[in-house]
Tab-separated table of N, CA, C and O in Angstrom:
chain	number	residue	atom	x	y	z
A	24	MET	N	0.848	-1.177	0.000
A	24	MET	CA	0.000	0.000	0.000
A	24	MET	C	0.891	1.236	0.000
A	24	MET	O	1.756	1.386	0.845
A	25	ASN	N	0.682	2.094	-0.935
A	25	ASN	CA	1.404	3.355	-0.988
A	25	ASN	C	0.516	4.422	-0.370
A	25	ASN	O	-0.353	4.969	-1.026
A	26	THR	N	0.740	4.715	0.897
A	26	THR	CA	-0.140	5.651	1.601
A	26	THR	C	0.020	7.084	1.121
A	26	THR	O	-0.855	7.896	1.338
A	27	THR	N	1.132	7.364	0.473
A	27	THR	CA	1.294	8.710	-0.061
A	27	THR	C	0.258	8.973	-1.137
A	27	THR	O	-0.354	10.031	-1.185
A	28	THR	N	0.027	7.995	-1.999
A	28	THR	CA	-0.956	8.188	-3.057
A	28	THR	C	-2.368	7.864	-2.587
A	28	THR	O	-3.319	8.256	-3.241
A	29	ASP	N	-2.508	7.169	-1.464
A	29	ASP	CA	-3.834	6.846	-0.941
A	29	ASP	C	-4.428	7.988	-0.128
A	29	ASP	O	-5.602	7.968	0.206
A	30	ALA	N	-3.627	8.983	0.209
A	30	ALA	CA	-4.103	10.102	1.016
A	30	ALA	C	-4.940	11.051	0.160
A	30	ALA	O	-4.719	11.202	-1.033
A	31	VAL	N	-5.884	11.680	0.802
A	31	VAL	CA	-6.717	12.693	0.157
A	31	VAL	C	-5.838	13.919	-0.107
A	31	VAL	O	-5.079	14.336	0.759
A	32	THR	N	-5.966	14.502	-1.283
A	32	THR	CA	-5.158	15.668	-1.626
A	32	THR	C	-6.041	16.764	-2.212
A	32	THR	O	-7.222	16.544	-2.471
A	33	GLY	N	-5.439	17.921	-2.422
A	33	GLY	CA	-6.125	19.014	-3.104
A	33	GLY	C	-7.298	19.557	-2.321
A	33	GLY	O	-7.348	19.493	-1.086
A	34	PRO	N	-8.289	20.092	-3.052
A	34	PRO	CA	-9.457	20.702	-2.393
A	34	PRO	C	-10.208	19.768	-1.433
A	34	PRO	O	-10.624	20.233	-0.369
A	35	PRO	N	-10.359	18.452	-1.723
A	35	PRO	CA	-11.044	17.606	-0.733
A	35	PRO	C	-10.318	17.569	0.620
A	35	PRO	O	-10.960	17.538	1.665
A	36	ARG	N	-8.980	17.607	0.598
A	36	ARG	CA	-8.219	17.624	1.846
A	36	ARG	C	-8.507	18.910	2.606
A	36	ARG	O	-8.699	18.904	3.827
A	37	VAL	N	-8.544	20.030	1.901
A	37	VAL	CA	-8.857	21.316	2.533
A	37	VAL	C	-10.255	21.265	3.138
A	37	VAL	O	-10.466	21.693	4.284
A	38	TRP	N	-11.221	20.730	2.400
A	38	TRP	CA	-12.597	20.627	2.914
A	38	TRP	C	-12.660	19.745	4.160
A	38	TRP	O	-13.380	20.065	5.115
A	39	LEU	N	-11.929	18.636	4.171
A	39	LEU	CA	-11.940	17.758	5.347
A	39	LEU	C	-11.343	18.468	6.563
A	39	LEU	O	-11.831	18.315	7.684
A	40	ARG	N	-10.318	19.254	6.348
A	40	ARG	CA	-9.728	19.992	7.461
A	40	ARG	C	-10.664	21.097	7.940
A	40	ARG	O	-10.799	21.333	9.149
A	41	LEU	N	-11.346	21.774	7.013
A	41	LEU	CA	-12.338	22.785	7.398
A	41	LEU	C	-13.514	22.146	8.133
A	41	LEU	O	-14.052	22.732	9.080
A	42	GLU	N	-13.900	20.960	7.698
A	42	GLU	CA	-14.959	20.220	8.379
A	42	GLU	C	-14.554	19.936	9.826
A	42	GLU	O	-15.361	20.070	10.749
A	43	GLY	N	-13.295	19.571	10.034
A	43	GLY	CA	-12.795	19.354	11.388
A	43	GLY	C	-12.848	20.616	12.220
A	43	GLY	O	-13.277	20.600	13.380
A	44	LEU	N	-12.425	21.720	11.627
A	44	LEU	CA	-12.470	23.001	12.334
A	44	LEU	C	-13.902	23.373	12.692
A	44	LEU	O	-14.185	23.819	13.810
A	45	ALA	N	-14.830	23.168	11.760
A	45	ALA	CA	-16.244	23.462	12.022
A	45	ALA	C	-16.769	22.587	13.160
A	45	ALA	O	-17.524	23.066	14.022
A	46	THR	N	-16.367	21.335	13.190
A	46	THR	CA	-16.796	20.436	14.269
A	46	THR	C	-16.293	20.935	15.612
A	46	THR	O	-17.036	20.944	16.602
A	47	LEU	N	-15.041	21.364	15.663
A	47	LEU	CA	-14.486	21.904	16.902
A	47	LEU	C	-15.252	23.145	17.349
A	47	LEU	O	-15.618	23.267	18.516
A	48	VAL	N	-15.531	24.044	16.421
A	48	VAL	CA	-16.244	25.282	16.756
A	48	VAL	C	-17.647	24.970	17.280
A	48	VAL	O	-18.090	25.523	18.289
A	49	VAL	N	-18.352	24.048	16.624
A	49	VAL	CA	-19.700	23.676	17.075
A	49	VAL	C	-19.628	23.005	18.447
A	49	VAL	O	-20.461	23.276	19.318
A	50	ALA	N	-18.625	22.157	18.662
A	50	ALA	CA	-18.487	21.493	19.962
A	50	ALA	C	-18.274	22.525	21.067
A	50	ALA	O	-18.894	22.443	22.139
A	51	ILE	N	-17.417	23.497	20.823
A	51	ILE	CA	-17.171	24.544	21.824
A	51	ILE	C	-18.444	25.353	22.062
A	51	ILE	O	-18.799	25.658	23.210
A	52	PHE	N	-19.156	25.668	20.999
A	52	PHE	CA	-20.414	26.410	21.118
A	52	PHE	C	-21.433	25.633	21.961
A	52	PHE	O	-22.033	26.178	22.888
A	53	LEU	N	-21.627	24.362	21.650
A	53	LEU	CA	-22.594	23.534	22.397
A	53	LEU	C	-22.177	23.370	23.855
A	53	LEU	O	-23.021	23.398	24.759
A	54	PHE	N	-20.880	23.199	24.075
A	54	PHE	CA	-20.386	23.050	25.434
A	54	PHE	C	-20.654	24.321	26.236
A	54	PHE	O	-21.142	24.268	27.359
A	55	GLU	N	-20.353	25.459	25.643
A	55	GLU	CA	-20.588	26.755	26.297
A	55	GLU	C	-22.070	26.954	26.579
A	55	GLU	O	-22.455	27.370	27.672
A	56	ARG	N	-22.906	26.655	25.582
A	56	ARG	CA	-24.360	26.825	25.743
A	56	ARG	C	-24.915	25.933	26.845
A	56	ARG	O	-25.904	26.277	27.488
A	57	GLY	N	-24.284	24.792	27.052
A	57	GLY	CA	-24.740	23.877	28.095
A	57	GLY	C	-24.308	24.293	29.484
A	57	GLY	O	-24.746	23.699	30.472
A	58	GLY	N	-23.439	25.289	29.567
A	58	GLY	CA	-22.993	25.772	30.871
A	58	GLY	C	-22.128	24.777	31.620
A	58	GLY	O	-22.118	24.765	32.844
A	59	HIS	N	-21.402	23.963	30.900
A	59	HIS	CA	-20.579	22.918	31.523
A	59	HIS	C	-19.251	23.481	32.012
A	59	HIS	O	-18.825	24.561	31.623
A	60	SER	N	-18.576	22.711	32.825
A	60	SER	CA	-17.304	23.109	33.419
A	60	SER	C	-16.180	23.051	32.390
A	60	SER	O	-15.920	22.001	31.798
A	61	TRP	N	-15.479	24.170	32.224
A	61	TRP	CA	-14.341	24.197	31.311
A	61	TRP	C	-13.185	23.375	31.854
A	61	TRP	O	-12.342	22.896	31.089
A	62	ALA	N	-13.148	23.170	33.157
A	62	ALA	CA	-12.128	22.285	33.733
A	62	ALA	C	-12.360	20.859	33.240
A	62	ALA	O	-11.399	20.143	32.916
A	63	LEU	N	-13.633	20.452	33.158
A	63	LEU	CA	-13.956	19.127	32.626
A	63	LEU	C	-13.541	19.022	31.167
A	63	LEU	O	-12.964	18.023	30.739
A	64	PHE	N	-13.806	20.062	30.402
A	64	PHE	CA	-13.411	20.088	28.993
A	64	PHE	C	-11.903	19.913	28.868
A	64	PHE	O	-11.423	19.083	28.098
A	65	ALA	N	-11.150	20.697	29.647
A	65	ALA	CA	-9.687	20.624	29.598
A	65	ALA	C	-9.184	19.253	30.025
A	65	ALA	O	-8.255	18.704	29.425
A	66	LEU	N	-9.814	18.690	31.041
A	66	LEU	CA	-9.401	17.388	31.561
A	66	LEU	C	-9.605	16.268	30.540
A	66	LEU	O	-8.754	15.385	30.393
A	67	LEU	N	-10.731	16.317	29.820
A	67	LEU	CA	-11.087	15.208	28.931
A	67	LEU	C	-10.752	15.439	27.458
A	67	LEU	O	-10.833	14.503	26.661
A	68	PHE	N	-10.363	16.643	27.088
A	68	PHE	CA	-10.169	16.960	25.676
A	68	PHE	C	-9.140	16.054	24.998
A	68	PHE	O	-9.326	15.638	23.854
A	69	LEU	N	-8.079	15.726	25.683
A	69	LEU	CA	-7.039	14.884	25.087
A	69	LEU	C	-7.193	13.398	25.408
A	69	LEU	O	-6.361	12.583	25.000
A	70	ALA	N	-8.275	13.033	26.106
A	70	ALA	CA	-8.479	11.631	26.489
A	70	ALA	C	-8.449	10.656	25.300
A	70	ALA	O	-7.870	9.571	25.422
A	71	PRO	N	-9.021	10.994	24.134
A	71	PRO	CA	-8.949	10.040	23.014
A	71	PRO	C	-7.521	9.713	22.592
A	71	PRO	O	-7.281	8.657	21.983
A	72	ASP	N	-6.568	10.573	22.926
A	72	ASP	CA	-5.185	10.301	22.546
A	72	ASP	C	-4.554	9.175	23.363
A	72	ASP	O	-3.467	8.701	23.030
A	73	ALA	N	-5.240	8.705	24.398
A	73	ALA	CA	-4.773	7.515	25.109
A	73	ALA	C	-4.730	6.319	24.162
A	73	ALA	O	-4.011	5.345	24.400
A	74	SER	N	-5.464	6.419	23.055
A	74	SER	CA	-5.474	5.336	22.063
A	74	SER	C	-4.124	5.169	21.386
A	74	SER	O	-3.881	4.147	20.742
A	75	PHE	N	-3.207	6.139	21.543
A	75	PHE	CA	-1.841	5.969	21.031
A	75	PHE	C	-1.224	4.701	21.603
A	75	PHE	O	-0.388	4.074	20.964
A	76	GLY	N	-1.632	4.351	22.806
A	76	GLY	CA	-1.103	3.160	23.463
A	76	GLY	C	-1.306	1.899	22.660
A	76	GLY	O	-0.565	0.927	22.825
A	77	GLY	N	-2.297	1.896	21.773
A	77	GLY	CA	-2.527	0.735	20.920
A	77	GLY	C	-1.335	0.397	20.044
A	77	GLY	O	-1.154	-0.757	19.630
A	78	TYR	N	-0.496	1.390	19.794
A	78	TYR	CA	0.689	1.148	18.961
A	78	TYR	C	1.727	0.284	19.670
A	78	TYR	O	2.635	-0.235	19.030
A	79	LEU	N	1.570	0.090	20.975
A	79	LEU	CA	2.441	-0.846	21.682
A	79	LEU	C	2.194	-2.274	21.208
A	79	LEU	O	3.050	-3.148	21.363
A	80	LEU	N	1.029	-2.500	20.606
A	80	LEU	CA	0.673	-3.826	20.073
A	80	LEU	C	1.056	-3.979	18.610
A	80	LEU	O	0.774	-4.993	18.005
A	81	GLY	N	1.652	-2.946	18.039
A	81	GLY	CA	2.052	-2.972	16.643
A	81	GLY	C	1.234	-1.997	15.825
A	81	GLY	O	0.191	-1.510	16.271
A	82	PRO	N	1.693	-1.706	14.599
A	82	PRO	CA	1.022	-0.686	13.785
A	82	PRO	C	-0.389	-1.056	13.337
A	82	PRO	O	-1.249	-0.192	13.233
A	83	ARG	N	-0.649	-2.325	13.069
A	83	ARG	CA	-1.998	-2.723	12.627
A	83	ARG	C	-3.006	-2.547	13.757
A	83	ARG	O	-4.046	-1.916	13.586
A	84	ALA	N	-2.694	-3.073	14.929
A	84	ALA	CA	-3.590	-2.931	16.092
A	84	ALA	C	-3.663	-1.471	16.518
A	84	ALA	O	-4.737	-0.964	16.855
A	85	GLY	N	-2.524	-0.784	16.483
A	85	GLY	CA	-2.497	0.623	16.868
A	85	GLY	C	-3.396	1.474	15.993
A	85	GLY	O	-4.147	2.315	16.487
A	86	ALA	N	-3.340	1.232	14.674
A	86	ALA	CA	-4.186	1.987	13.748
A	86	ALA	C	-5.658	1.704	14.029
A	86	ALA	O	-6.485	2.612	14.026
A	87	TRP	N	-5.992	0.451	14.260
A	87	TRP	CA	-7.396	0.088	14.508
A	87	TRP	C	-7.907	0.784	15.772
A	87	TRP	O	-8.983	1.381	15.773
A	88	ILE	N	-7.129	0.718	16.849
A	88	ILE	CA	-7.541	1.311	18.125
A	88	ILE	C	-7.603	2.839	18.003
A	88	ILE	O	-8.570	3.473	18.448
A	89	TYR	N	-6.590	3.428	17.385
A	89	TYR	CA	-6.575	4.882	17.195
A	89	TYR	C	-7.784	5.314	16.365
A	89	TYR	O	-8.478	6.272	16.709
A	90	ASN	N	-8.046	4.622	15.266
A	90	ASN	CA	-9.163	4.994	14.393
A	90	ASN	C	-10.507	4.845	15.098
A	90	ASN	O	-11.411	5.650	14.888
A	91	ALA	N	-10.632	3.833	15.937
A	91	ALA	CA	-11.883	3.655	16.691
A	91	ALA	C	-12.117	4.848	17.622
A	91	ALA	O	-13.255	5.295	17.796
A	92	ALA	N	-11.038	5.385	18.181
A	92	ALA	CA	-11.163	6.525	19.097
A	92	ALA	C	-11.224	7.868	18.366
A	92	ALA	O	-11.562	8.875	18.974
A	93	HIS	N	-10.912	7.868	17.070
A	93	HIS	CA	-10.861	9.121	16.312
A	93	HIS	C	-11.805	9.130	15.119
A	93	HIS	O	-11.597	9.857	14.154
A	94	SER	N	-12.845	8.341	15.207
A	94	SER	CA	-13.904	8.349	14.199
A	94	SER	C	-15.116	9.037	14.819
A	94	SER	O	-15.369	8.911	16.019
A	95	TYR	N	-15.860	9.751	14.010
A	95	TYR	CA	-17.057	10.434	14.522
A	95	TYR	C	-18.163	9.463	14.930
A	95	TYR	O	-19.114	9.865	15.600
A	96	VAL	N	-18.035	8.196	14.584
A	96	VAL	CA	-19.061	7.207	14.931
A	96	VAL	C	-19.234	7.116	16.447
A	96	VAL	O	-20.354	7.128	16.957
A	97	GLY	N	-18.137	7.040	17.175
A	97	GLY	CA	-18.203	6.908	18.638
A	97	GLY	C	-18.947	8.037	19.317
A	97	GLY	O	-19.912	7.801	20.056
A	98	PRO	N	-18.550	9.286	19.101
A	98	PRO	CA	-19.269	10.370	19.774
A	98	PRO	C	-20.712	10.515	19.324
A	98	PRO	O	-21.567	10.909	20.109
A	99	LEU	N	-21.010	10.173	18.067
A	99	LEU	CA	-22.405	10.251	17.614
A	99	LEU	C	-23.273	9.217	18.317
A	99	LEU	O	-24.373	9.524	18.775
A	100	VAL	N	-22.767	7.992	18.436
A	100	VAL	CA	-23.521	6.938	19.139
A	100	VAL	C	-23.675	7.320	20.606
A	100	VAL	O	-24.768	7.202	21.176
A	101	LEU	N	-22.610	7.803	21.214
A	101	LEU	CA	-22.673	8.213	22.620
A	101	LEU	C	-23.672	9.350	22.817
A	101	LEU	O	-24.444	9.349	23.777
A	102	ALA	N	-23.701	10.304	21.901
A	102	ALA	CA	-24.651	11.418	21.995
A	102	ALA	C	-26.090	10.913	21.934
A	102	ALA	O	-26.943	11.356	22.713
A	103	VAL	N	-26.356	9.977	21.042
A	103	VAL	CA	-27.708	9.417	20.925
A	103	VAL	C	-28.099	8.716	22.223
A	103	VAL	O	-29.211	8.903	22.733
A	104	VAL	N	-27.192	7.933	22.781
A	104	VAL	CA	-27.475	7.226	24.038
A	104	VAL	C	-27.744	8.222	25.159
A	104	VAL	O	-28.713	8.074	25.912
A	105	PHE	N	-26.923	9.251	25.272
A	105	PHE	CA	-27.109	10.237	26.336
A	105	PHE	C	-28.428	10.990	26.167
A	105	PHE	O	-29.171	11.157	27.127
A	106	VAL	N	-28.705	11.445	24.964
A	106	VAL	CA	-29.947	12.196	24.739
A	106	VAL	C	-31.159	11.293	24.970
A	106	VAL	O	-32.148	11.708	25.583
A	107	ALA	N	-31.082	10.047	24.526
A	107	ALA	CA	-32.197	9.109	24.694
A	107	ALA	C	-32.468	8.793	26.160
A	107	ALA	O	-33.599	8.471	26.533
A	108	THR	N	-31.432	8.899	26.989
A	108	THR	CA	-31.604	8.620	28.411
A	108	THR	C	-31.764	9.894	29.233
A	108	THR	O	-31.700	9.854	30.464
A	109	GLY	N	-31.945	11.019	28.552
A	109	GLY	CA	-32.220	12.278	29.241
A	109	GLY	C	-31.015	12.939	29.866
A	109	GLY	O	-31.172	13.798	30.736
A	110	ARG	N	-29.822	12.559	29.445
A	110	ARG	CA	-28.611	13.173	29.995
A	110	ARG	C	-27.969	14.065	28.937
A	110	ARG	O	-28.048	13.784	27.742
A	111	PRO	N	-27.306	15.115	29.356
A	111	PRO	CA	-26.623	15.973	28.379
A	111	PRO	C	-25.423	15.227	27.774
A	111	PRO	O	-24.689	14.553	28.492
A	112	PRO	N	-25.229	15.361	26.476
A	112	PRO	CA	-24.146	14.613	25.796
A	112	PRO	C	-22.781	15.283	25.930
A	112	PRO	O	-22.055	15.447	24.950
A	113	VAL	N	-22.425	15.646	27.146
A	113	VAL	CA	-21.194	16.395	27.389
A	113	VAL	C	-19.965	15.639	26.884
A	113	VAL	O	-19.117	16.207	26.194
A	114	LEU	N	-19.853	14.366	27.230
A	114	LEU	CA	-18.677	13.591	26.816
A	114	LEU	C	-18.599	13.472	25.297
A	114	LEU	O	-17.511	13.560	24.718
A	115	ALA	N	-19.745	13.296	24.652
A	115	ALA	CA	-19.774	13.192	23.190
A	115	ALA	C	-19.337	14.504	22.549
A	115	ALA	O	-18.636	14.501	21.525
A	116	ILE	N	-19.729	15.611	23.135
A	116	ILE	CA	-19.351	16.924	22.601
A	116	ILE	C	-17.841	17.130	22.705
A	116	ILE	O	-17.186	17.554	21.741
A	117	ILE	N	-17.279	16.790	23.845
A	117	ILE	CA	-15.828	16.931	24.030
A	117	ILE	C	-15.089	16.007	23.066
A	117	ILE	O	-14.107	16.410	22.426
A	118	TRP	N	-15.556	14.768	22.954
A	118	TRP	CA	-14.921	13.778	22.086
A	118	TRP	C	-14.957	14.245	20.624
A	118	TRP	O	-13.939	14.212	19.929
A	119	ALA	N	-16.102	14.694	20.165
A	119	ALA	CA	-16.220	15.181	18.782
A	119	ALA	C	-15.338	16.410	18.576
A	119	ALA	O	-14.711	16.565	17.513
A	120	GLY	N	-15.262	17.278	19.572
A	120	GLY	CA	-14.402	18.452	19.480
A	120	GLY	C	-12.944	18.065	19.322
A	120	GLY	O	-12.202	18.669	18.532
A	121	HIS	N	-12.528	17.039	20.052
A	121	HIS	CA	-11.149	16.559	19.936
A	121	HIS	C	-10.870	16.051	18.525
A	121	HIS	O	-9.834	16.379	17.938
A	122	ILE	N	-11.776	15.267	18.001
A	122	ILE	CA	-11.596	14.729	16.644
A	122	ILE	C	-11.525	15.879	15.639
A	122	ILE	O	-10.662	15.889	14.749
A	123	GLY	N	-12.414	16.838	15.778
A	123	GLY	CA	-12.394	17.995	14.891
A	123	GLY	C	-11.082	18.753	14.971
A	123	GLY	O	-10.523	19.171	13.949
A	124	PHE	N	-10.572	18.927	16.179
A	124	PHE	CA	-9.295	19.603	16.390
A	124	PHE	C	-8.176	18.875	15.653
A	124	PHE	O	-7.383	19.486	14.929
A	125	ASP	N	-8.129	17.552	15.840
A	125	ASP	CA	-7.106	16.752	15.160
A	125	ASP	C	-7.214	16.886	13.643
A	125	ASP	O	-6.212	17.067	12.956
A	126	ARG	N	-8.429	16.776	13.111
A	126	ARG	CA	-8.622	16.872	11.661
A	126	ARG	C	-8.210	18.246	11.132
A	126	ARG	O	-7.594	18.356	10.079
A	127	ALA	N	-8.548	19.291	11.882
A	127	ALA	CA	-8.180	20.648	11.462
A	127	ALA	C	-6.662	20.802	11.377
A	127	ALA	O	-6.153	21.519	10.511
A	128	LEU	N	-5.949	20.112	12.252
A	128	LEU	CA	-4.488	20.163	12.245
A	128	LEU	C	-3.876	19.230	11.199
A	128	LEU	O	-2.661	19.245	11.003
A	129	GLY	N	-4.704	18.406	10.567
A	129	GLY	CA	-4.198	17.501	9.537
A	129	GLY	C	-3.925	16.092	10.015
A	129	GLY	O	-3.362	15.283	9.282
A	130	TYR	N	-4.318	15.777	11.244
A	130	TYR	CA	-4.149	14.414	11.751
A	130	TYR	C	-5.358	13.594	11.327
A	130	TYR	O	-6.467	13.833	11.791
A	131	GLY	N	-5.138	12.662	10.449
A	131	GLY	CA	-6.243	11.870	9.934
A	131	GLY	C	-6.277	10.473	10.521
A	131	GLY	O	-5.490	10.117	11.400
A	132	LEU	N	-7.199	9.687	9.998
A	132	LEU	CA	-7.285	8.280	10.377
A	132	LEU	C	-6.036	7.566	9.878
A	132	LEU	O	-5.490	7.894	8.825
A	133	LYS	N	-5.600	6.588	10.630
A	133	LYS	CA	-4.313	5.947	10.364
A	133	LYS	C	-4.435	4.729	9.454
A	133	LYS	O	-5.398	3.963	9.529
A	134	TYR	N	-3.407	4.563	8.628
A	134	TYR	CA	-3.236	3.331	7.874
A	134	TYR	C	-2.439	2.370	8.740
A	134	TYR	O	-1.684	2.805	9.624
A	135	PRO	N	-2.546	1.063	8.505
A	135	PRO	CA	-1.838	0.093	9.351
A	135	PRO	C	-0.335	0.011	9.079
A	135	PRO	O	0.347	-0.798	9.695
A	136	THR	N	0.182	0.841	8.198
A	136	THR	CA	1.600	0.794	7.874
A	136	THR	C	2.463	1.503	8.908
A	136	THR	O	3.533	1.026	9.264
A	137	ALA	N	2.017	2.670	9.386
A	137	ALA	CA	2.778	3.441	10.375
A	137	ALA	C	1.882	4.538	10.924
A	137	ALA	O	0.960	4.988	10.242
A	138	PHE	N	2.191	5.001	12.119
A	138	PHE	CA	1.403	6.058	12.747
A	138	PHE	C	1.345	7.306	11.874
A	138	PHE	O	0.343	7.997	11.814
A	139	GLN	N	2.421	7.599	11.174
A	139	GLN	CA	2.503	8.813	10.367
A	139	GLN	C	1.655	8.760	9.101
A	139	GLN	O	1.411	9.789	8.484
A	140	ASP	N	1.216	7.575	8.688
A	140	ASP	CA	0.457	7.420	7.444
A	140	ASP	C	-1.034	7.596	7.716
A	140	ASP	O	-1.655	6.759	8.376
A	141	THR	N	-1.611	8.720	7.236
A	141	THR	CA	-3.015	9.019	7.504
A	141	THR	C	-3.775	9.304	6.216
A	141	THR	O	-3.167	9.547	5.173
A	142	HIS	N	-5.081	9.301	6.320
A	142	HIS	CA	-5.906	9.574	5.136
A	142	HIS	C	-5.785	11.032	4.687
A	142	HIS	O	-6.170	11.379	3.578
A	143	LEU	N	-5.229	11.895	5.540
A	143	LEU	CA	-5.010	13.293	5.170
A	143	LEU	C	-3.564	13.549	4.747
A	143	LEU	O	-3.163	14.690	4.562
A	144	GLY	N	-2.796	12.494	4.606
A	144	GLY	CA	-1.401	12.615	4.201
A	144	GLY	C	-0.459	12.232	5.325
A	144	GLY	O	-0.872	12.023	6.469
A	145	ARG	N	0.805	12.126	5.007
A	145	ARG	CA	1.825	11.747	5.990
A	145	ARG	C	2.053	12.914	6.954
A	145	ARG	O	2.146	14.056	6.536
A	146	ILE	N	2.133	12.601	8.239
A	146	ILE	CA	2.379	13.626	9.257
A	146	ILE	C	3.798	13.492	9.780
A	146	ILE	O	4.414	12.427	9.688
A	147	GLY	N	4.300	14.554	10.317
A	147	GLY	CA	5.644	14.541	10.891
A	147	GLY	C	6.701	14.820	9.849
A	147	GLY	O	6.414	15.085	8.685
A	148	ARG	N	7.912	14.740	10.287
A	148	ARG	CA	9.048	14.992	9.399
A	148	ARG	C	9.292	13.789	8.509
A	148	ARG	O	9.171	12.655	8.937
A	149	THR	N	9.661	14.066	7.291
A	149	THR	CA	10.050	12.985	6.388
A	149	THR	C	11.529	12.721	6.575
A	149	THR	O	12.317	13.635	6.817
A	150	ARG	N	11.886	11.477	6.469
A	150	ARG	CA	13.293	11.113	6.619
A	150	ARG	C	14.033	11.456	5.331
A	150	ARG	O	13.630	11.065	4.257
A	151	GLU	N	15.116	12.175	5.501
A	151	GLU	CA	15.931	12.527	4.345
A	151	GLU	C	17.112	11.578	4.289
A	151	GLU	O	17.666	11.179	5.320
A	152	ALA	N	17.479	11.233	3.083
A	152	ALA	CA	18.635	10.357	2.911
A	152	ALA	C	19.893	11.102	3.354
A	152	ALA	O	20.090	12.256	3.003
A	153	ARG	N	20.704	10.432	4.135
A	153	ARG	CA	21.966	11.035	4.596
A	153	ARG	C	23.054	10.722	3.583
A	153	ARG	O	23.127	9.609	3.076
A	154	PRO	N	23.905	11.681	3.334
A	154	PRO	CA	25.008	11.411	2.399
A	154	PRO	C	25.972	10.398	2.984
A	154	PRO	O	26.205	10.382	4.194
A	155	ALA	N	26.485	9.532	2.142
A	155	ALA	CA	27.441	8.514	2.584
A	155	ALA	C	28.760	9.181	2.936
A	155	ALA	O	29.166	10.147	2.319
A	156	GLY	N	29.453	8.627	3.922
A	156	GLY	CA	30.804	9.089	4.190
A	156	GLY	C	30.892	9.876	5.371
A	156	GLY	O	31.434	10.369	6.110
């Protein structure tokens, strides 16, 4: 798999990053409107990044675990459960905001080849060939 060519490029990549930014802005707006504790927001905002630990099991398992924690499916399902049970979807809002933040910065869903290989392109520094000698 050549993840460089499998990544989204051009205007669709820009739209996906703008979509992430919009998600973050809406999450902050909903959180503020709900009158929730900003300390709670700060405490839980980076919680999905605990999924980095999945990479201790290797890149394939790491990508699967990371993607499960960084897909909008999780916070949407959680929001439905919370709303259906009469509770405010605070955790879902924070979780979706985190995903939006990551997408806006260009951190996409991972390919099983390496952490740096994402659907929004390769992240981090590229390795440059060192001159011999």
